[in-house]
Amino acid sequence: MSKKRLKRKKLHSKLFTKNRLVILNEETFEEIFSLRLTLMNVFVVASLGAILLISITTFIIAFTPLREYIPGYSSSQLKRDATELALKSDSLTQALKKNEAYIQSIQKVLNGQLEYAKFNKDSILNRDQESVPQRNLNPSEEELKLRAKIDAEEKKAVQLSKTKGQTTKKQK
């Protein structure tokens, strides 16, 4: 215990011993600047300075266009252009599919494989549309039971709140 205590006292005395920082003119030995410091003050100021420097650097990188020069970050203009091009390519592929279906139908008519009366541009384009699969959206037996149970609980809660409201009114 005493060794630990001695070490702590020694460390405390080293950290809080006041020292003087003096800047002298070497030729005349004139004191230009003098400052009283402790090791703890120097440590605190250095730590705060480092934290401040790191936070300012992070802020500059995060909120200015400088982040575009860091590998891994892309410019906002590039992201916007990529999104527009993706939307355009999707619409162009859909238009291309429609045109291909239309051209194939025209080729069938010209080759005599299709009757002219069945040839309609709207029906050709609708045939190429991707259909959404039908899903069974009817509730199951378990879901119907659960709904009924919840409705019953809600009705009980409403009735209880009404009866509590009536009893409080009668008491007033």
PDB file of C-alpha atoms in Angstrom:
ATOM      1  CA  MET A   1       0.000   0.000   0.000  1.00  0.00           C
ATOM      2  CA  SER A   2       2.707   2.457   0.920  1.00  0.00           C
ATOM      3  CA  LYS A   3       4.594   1.861  -2.367  1.00  0.00           C
ATOM      4  CA  LYS A   4       1.466   2.591  -4.384  1.00  0.00           C
ATOM      5  CA  ARG A   5       0.779   5.660  -2.311  1.00  0.00           C
ATOM      6  CA  LEU A   6       4.358   6.871  -2.748  1.00  0.00           C
ATOM      7  CA  LYS A   7       4.139   6.344  -6.510  1.00  0.00           C
ATOM      8  CA  ARG A   8       0.874   8.294  -6.667  1.00  0.00           C
ATOM      9  CA  LYS A   9       2.309  11.160  -4.618  1.00  0.00           C
ATOM     10  CA  LYS A  10       5.413  11.217  -6.792  1.00  0.00           C
ATOM     11  CA  LEU A  11       3.310  11.250  -9.982  1.00  0.00           C
ATOM     12  CA  HIS A  12       1.047  13.947  -8.519  1.00  0.00           C
ATOM     13  CA  SER A  13       4.018  16.091  -7.578  1.00  0.00           C
ATOM     14  CA  LYS A  14       5.536  15.691 -11.072  1.00  0.00           C
ATOM     15  CA  LEU A  15       2.257  16.584 -12.782  1.00  0.00           C
ATOM     16  CA  PHE A  16       1.489  19.614 -10.651  1.00  0.00           C
ATOM     17  CA  THR A  17       4.974  21.019 -10.017  1.00  0.00           C
ATOM     18  CA  LYS A  18       5.110  24.544 -11.408  1.00  0.00           C
ATOM     19  CA  ASN A  19       7.812  25.142 -13.970  1.00  0.00           C
ATOM     20  CA  ARG A  20       8.760  28.261 -15.865  1.00  0.00           C
ATOM     21  CA  LEU A  21       9.130  28.452 -19.611  1.00  0.00           C
ATOM     22  CA  VAL A  22      11.408  31.344 -20.475  1.00  0.00           C
ATOM     23  CA  ILE A  23      12.416  32.579 -23.904  1.00  0.00           C
ATOM     24  CA  LEU A  24      15.654  34.614 -23.809  1.00  0.00           C
ATOM     25  CA  ASN A  25      17.557  36.652 -26.324  1.00  0.00           C
ATOM     26  CA  GLU A  26      20.775  34.682 -26.607  1.00  0.00           C
ATOM     27  CA  GLU A  27      23.046  37.662 -27.179  1.00  0.00           C
ATOM     28  CA  THR A  28      21.781  39.932 -24.396  1.00  0.00           C
ATOM     29  CA  PHE A  29      20.120  37.320 -22.181  1.00  0.00           C
ATOM     30  CA  GLU A  30      17.092  39.580 -22.126  1.00  0.00           C
ATOM     31  CA  GLU A  31      13.883  37.777 -21.170  1.00  0.00           C
ATOM     32  CA  ILE A  32      11.475  38.006 -24.092  1.00  0.00           C
ATOM     33  CA  PHE A  33       8.678  35.739 -22.881  1.00  0.00           C
ATOM     34  CA  SER A  34       7.987  33.902 -19.638  1.00  0.00           C
ATOM     35  CA  LEU A  35       5.227  31.455 -18.746  1.00  0.00           C
ATOM     36  CA  ARG A  36       4.511  29.367 -15.638  1.00  0.00           C
ATOM     37  CA  LEU A  37       3.313  25.867 -16.510  1.00  0.00           C
ATOM     38  CA  THR A  38       2.657  22.484 -14.980  1.00  0.00           C
ATOM     39  CA  LEU A  39       2.977  19.196 -16.793  1.00  0.00           C
ATOM     40  CA  MET A  40      -0.769  18.675 -16.379  1.00  0.00           C
ATOM     41  CA  ASN A  41      -1.540  22.039 -18.040  1.00  0.00           C
ATOM     42  CA  VAL A  42       0.660  21.144 -20.988  1.00  0.00           C
ATOM     43  CA  PHE A  43      -1.020  17.740 -21.310  1.00  0.00           C
ATOM     44  CA  VAL A  44      -4.541  19.245 -21.169  1.00  0.00           C
ATOM     45  CA  VAL A  45      -3.750  21.977 -23.708  1.00  0.00           C
ATOM     46  CA  ALA A  46      -2.089  19.487 -26.071  1.00  0.00           C
ATOM     47  CA  SER A  47      -5.057  17.098 -25.791  1.00  0.00           C
ATOM     48  CA  LEU A  48      -7.599  19.849 -26.434  1.00  0.00           C
ATOM     49  CA  GLY A  49      -5.554  21.090 -29.369  1.00  0.00           C
ATOM     50  CA  ALA A  50      -5.410  17.615 -30.887  1.00  0.00           C
ATOM     51  CA  ILE A  51      -9.160  17.125 -30.431  1.00  0.00           C
ATOM     52  CA  LEU A  52      -9.854  20.527 -31.963  1.00  0.00           C
ATOM     53  CA  LEU A  53      -7.566  19.826 -34.918  1.00  0.00           C
ATOM     54  CA  ILE A  54      -9.177  16.436 -35.564  1.00  0.00           C
ATOM     55  CA  SER A  55     -12.717  17.833 -35.350  1.00  0.00           C
ATOM     56  CA  ILE A  56     -11.944  20.752 -37.698  1.00  0.00           C
ATOM     57  CA  THR A  57     -10.338  18.384 -40.212  1.00  0.00           C
ATOM     58  CA  THR A  58     -13.322  16.031 -40.024  1.00  0.00           C
ATOM     59  CA  PHE A  59     -15.732  18.933 -40.492  1.00  0.00           C
ATOM     60  CA  ILE A  60     -13.836  20.234 -43.510  1.00  0.00           C
ATOM     61  CA  ILE A  61     -13.737  16.815 -45.142  1.00  0.00           C
ATOM     62  CA  ALA A  62     -17.363  15.934 -44.368  1.00  0.00           C
ATOM     63  CA  PHE A  63     -19.087  19.167 -45.358  1.00  0.00           C
ATOM     64  CA  THR A  64     -17.047  20.562 -48.238  1.00  0.00           C
ATOM     65  CA  PRO A  65     -16.352  19.353 -51.778  1.00  0.00           C
ATOM     66  CA  LEU A  66     -12.921  18.162 -50.600  1.00  0.00           C
ATOM     67  CA  ARG A  67     -14.481  14.796 -49.763  1.00  0.00           C
ATOM     68  CA  GLU A  68     -14.678  14.043 -53.484  1.00  0.00           C
ATOM     69  CA  TYR A  69     -10.882  13.729 -53.586  1.00  0.00           C
ATOM     70  CA  ILE A  70     -10.887  10.946 -50.972  1.00  0.00           C
ATOM     71  CA  PRO A  71     -10.997   7.458 -52.496  1.00  0.00           C
ATOM     72  CA  GLY A  72     -14.362   5.833 -51.897  1.00  0.00           C
ATOM     73  CA  TYR A  73     -16.400   9.034 -51.974  1.00  0.00           C
ATOM     74  CA  SER A  74     -18.130  10.001 -55.187  1.00  0.00           C
ATOM     75  CA  SER A  75     -19.427  13.409 -56.112  1.00  0.00           C
ATOM     76  CA  SER A  76     -23.090  14.248 -55.695  1.00  0.00           C
ATOM     77  CA  GLN A  77     -23.271  15.226 -59.382  1.00  0.00           C
ATOM     78  CA  LEU A  78     -21.973  11.783 -60.347  1.00  0.00           C
ATOM     79  CA  LYS A  79     -24.603  10.091 -58.164  1.00  0.00           C
ATOM     80  CA  ARG A  80     -27.350  12.264 -59.678  1.00  0.00           C
ATOM     81  CA  ASP A  81     -26.186  11.466 -63.222  1.00  0.00           C
ATOM     82  CA  ALA A  82     -26.020   7.744 -62.455  1.00  0.00           C
ATOM     83  CA  THR A  83     -29.587   7.790 -61.140  1.00  0.00           C
ATOM     84  CA  GLU A  84     -30.870   9.638 -64.213  1.00  0.00           C
ATOM     85  CA  LEU A  85     -29.068   7.243 -66.539  1.00  0.00           C
ATOM     86  CA  ALA A  86     -30.468   4.229 -64.703  1.00  0.00           C
ATOM     87  CA  LEU A  87     -34.015   5.584 -65.074  1.00  0.00           C
ATOM     88  CA  LYS A  88     -33.454   6.363 -68.757  1.00  0.00           C
ATOM     89  CA  SER A  89     -32.018   2.915 -69.444  1.00  0.00           C
ATOM     90  CA  ASP A  90     -35.017   1.272 -67.766  1.00  0.00           C
ATOM     91  CA  SER A  91     -37.482   3.255 -69.855  1.00  0.00           C
ATOM     92  CA  LEU A  92     -35.458   2.573 -73.013  1.00  0.00           C
ATOM     93  CA  THR A  93     -35.416  -1.182 -72.382  1.00  0.00           C
ATOM     94  CA  GLN A  94     -39.190  -1.148 -71.921  1.00  0.00           C
ATOM     95  CA  ALA A  95     -39.648   0.820 -75.131  1.00  0.00           C
ATOM     96  CA  LEU A  96     -37.296  -1.575 -76.928  1.00  0.00           C
ATOM     97  CA  LYS A  97     -39.316  -4.594 -75.757  1.00  0.00           C
ATOM     98  CA  LYS A  98     -42.537  -2.982 -77.010  1.00  0.00           C
ATOM     99  CA  ASN A  99     -40.992  -2.172 -80.370  1.00  0.00           C
ATOM    100  CA  GLU A 100     -39.604  -5.694 -80.749  1.00  0.00           C
ATOM    101  CA  ALA A 101     -43.013  -7.209 -80.006  1.00  0.00           C
ATOM    102  CA  TYR A 102     -44.631  -4.853 -82.500  1.00  0.00           C
ATOM    103  CA  ILE A 103     -42.072  -5.670 -85.209  1.00  0.00           C
ATOM    104  CA  GLN A 104     -42.453  -9.422 -84.624  1.00  0.00           C
ATOM    105  CA  SER A 105     -46.225  -9.118 -84.963  1.00  0.00           C
ATOM    106  CA  ILE A 106     -45.844  -7.135 -88.181  1.00  0.00           C
ATOM    107  CA  GLN A 107     -43.480  -9.826 -89.513  1.00  0.00           C
ATOM    108  CA  LYS A 108     -46.052 -12.490 -88.708  1.00  0.00           C
ATOM    109  CA  VAL A 109     -48.700 -10.554 -90.647  1.00  0.00           C
ATOM    110  CA  LEU A 110     -46.361 -10.048 -93.610  1.00  0.00           C
ATOM    111  CA  ASN A 111     -45.410 -13.743 -93.631  1.00  0.00           C
ATOM    112  CA  GLY A 112     -49.070 -14.712 -93.519  1.00  0.00           C
ATOM    113  CA  GLN A 113     -48.857 -16.484 -90.175  1.00  0.00           C
ATOM    114  CA  LEU A 114     -51.445 -14.204 -88.551  1.00  0.00           C
ATOM    115  CA  GLU A 115     -54.840 -13.103 -89.729  1.00  0.00           C
ATOM    116  CA  TYR A 116     -55.164  -9.405 -90.441  1.00  0.00           C
ATOM    117  CA  ALA A 117     -58.292  -9.056 -88.317  1.00  0.00           C
ATOM    118  CA  LYS A 118     -56.354 -10.078 -85.200  1.00  0.00           C
ATOM    119  CA  PHE A 119     -53.649  -7.473 -85.790  1.00  0.00           C
ATOM    120  CA  ASN A 120     -54.028  -4.585 -83.307  1.00  0.00           C
ATOM    121  CA  LYS A 121     -51.194  -2.448 -81.972  1.00  0.00           C
ATOM    122  CA  ASP A 122     -52.713  -2.078 -78.498  1.00  0.00           C
ATOM    123  CA  SER A 123     -53.189  -5.819 -78.039  1.00  0.00           C
ATOM    124  CA  ILE A 124     -49.598  -6.434 -79.121  1.00  0.00           C
ATOM    125  CA  LEU A 125     -48.218  -3.899 -76.668  1.00  0.00           C
ATOM    126  CA  ASN A 126     -50.436  -5.168 -73.840  1.00  0.00           C
ATOM    127  CA  ARG A 127     -49.308  -8.734 -74.485  1.00  0.00           C
ATOM    128  CA  ASP A 128     -45.683  -7.696 -73.842  1.00  0.00           C
ATOM    129  CA  GLN A 129     -46.528  -6.026 -70.538  1.00  0.00           C
ATOM    130  CA  GLU A 130     -45.259  -7.865 -67.505  1.00  0.00           C
ATOM    131  CA  SER A 131     -48.221  -9.083 -65.518  1.00  0.00           C
ATOM    132  CA  VAL A 132     -48.245  -9.000 -61.740  1.00  0.00           C
ATOM    133  CA  PRO A 133     -48.986 -12.431 -60.289  1.00  0.00           C
ATOM    134  CA  GLN A 134     -52.306 -12.703 -58.501  1.00  0.00           C
ATOM    135  CA  ARG A 135     -52.075 -13.391 -54.805  1.00  0.00           C
ATOM    136  CA  ASN A 136     -54.654 -14.686 -52.426  1.00  0.00           C
ATOM    137  CA  LEU A 137     -55.447 -11.701 -50.235  1.00  0.00           C
ATOM    138  CA  ASN A 138     -58.369 -13.296 -48.422  1.00  0.00           C
ATOM    139  CA  PRO A 139     -57.840 -13.614 -44.663  1.00  0.00           C
ATOM    140  CA  SER A 140     -57.165 -17.065 -43.245  1.00  0.00           C
ATOM    141  CA  GLU A 141     -59.173 -18.722 -40.477  1.00  0.00           C
ATOM    142  CA  GLU A 142     -56.533 -17.866 -37.877  1.00  0.00           C
ATOM    143  CA  GLU A 143     -56.542 -14.227 -38.934  1.00  0.00           C
ATOM    144  CA  LEU A 144     -60.345 -14.035 -38.717  1.00  0.00           C
ATOM    145  CA  LYS A 145     -60.233 -15.509 -35.192  1.00  0.00           C
ATOM    146  CA  LEU A 146     -57.545 -13.050 -34.154  1.00  0.00           C
ATOM    147  CA  ARG A 147     -59.544 -10.112 -35.547  1.00  0.00           C
ATOM    148  CA  ALA A 148     -62.643 -11.242 -33.667  1.00  0.00           C
ATOM    149  CA  LYS A 149     -60.658 -11.601 -30.445  1.00  0.00           C
ATOM    150  CA  ILE A 150     -59.160  -8.112 -30.795  1.00  0.00           C
ATOM    151  CA  ASP A 151     -62.565  -6.599 -31.586  1.00  0.00           C
ATOM    152  CA  ALA A 152     -64.000  -8.186 -28.447  1.00  0.00           C
ATOM    153  CA  GLU A 153     -61.117  -6.875 -26.330  1.00  0.00           C
ATOM    154  CA  GLU A 154     -61.549  -3.377 -27.749  1.00  0.00           C
ATOM    155  CA  LYS A 155     -65.275  -3.418 -27.031  1.00  0.00           C
ATOM    156  CA  LYS A 156     -64.585  -4.468 -23.426  1.00  0.00           C
ATOM    157  CA  ALA A 157     -62.014  -1.678 -23.059  1.00  0.00           C
ATOM    158  CA  VAL A 158     -64.474   0.910 -24.436  1.00  0.00           C
ATOM    159  CA  GLN A 159     -67.217  -0.310 -22.096  1.00  0.00           C
ATOM    160  CA  LEU A 160     -64.863  -0.183 -19.110  1.00  0.00           C
ATOM    161  CA  SER A 161     -63.774   3.346 -19.949  1.00  0.00           C
ATOM    162  CA  LYS A 162     -67.414   4.426 -20.313  1.00  0.00           C
ATOM    163  CA  THR A 163     -68.350   2.927 -16.965  1.00  0.00           C
ATOM    164  CA  LYS A 164     -65.332   4.546 -15.277  1.00  0.00           C
ATOM    165  CA  GLY A 165     -66.274   7.876 -16.826  1.00  0.00           C
ATOM    166  CA  GLN A 166     -69.846   7.539 -15.563  1.00  0.00           C
ATOM    167  CA  THR A 167     -68.744   6.630 -12.046  1.00  0.00           C
ATOM    168  CA  THR A 168     -66.376   9.614 -11.862  1.00  0.00           C
ATOM    169  CA  LYS A 169     -69.184  11.927 -13.054  1.00  0.00           C
ATOM    170  CA  LYS A 170     -71.541  10.534 -10.397  1.00  0.00           C
ATOM    171  CA  GLN A 171     -68.907  11.048  -7.704  1.00  0.00           C
ATOM    172  CA  LYS A 172     -68.474  14.715  -8.658  1.00  0.00           C
TER     173      LYS A 172
END
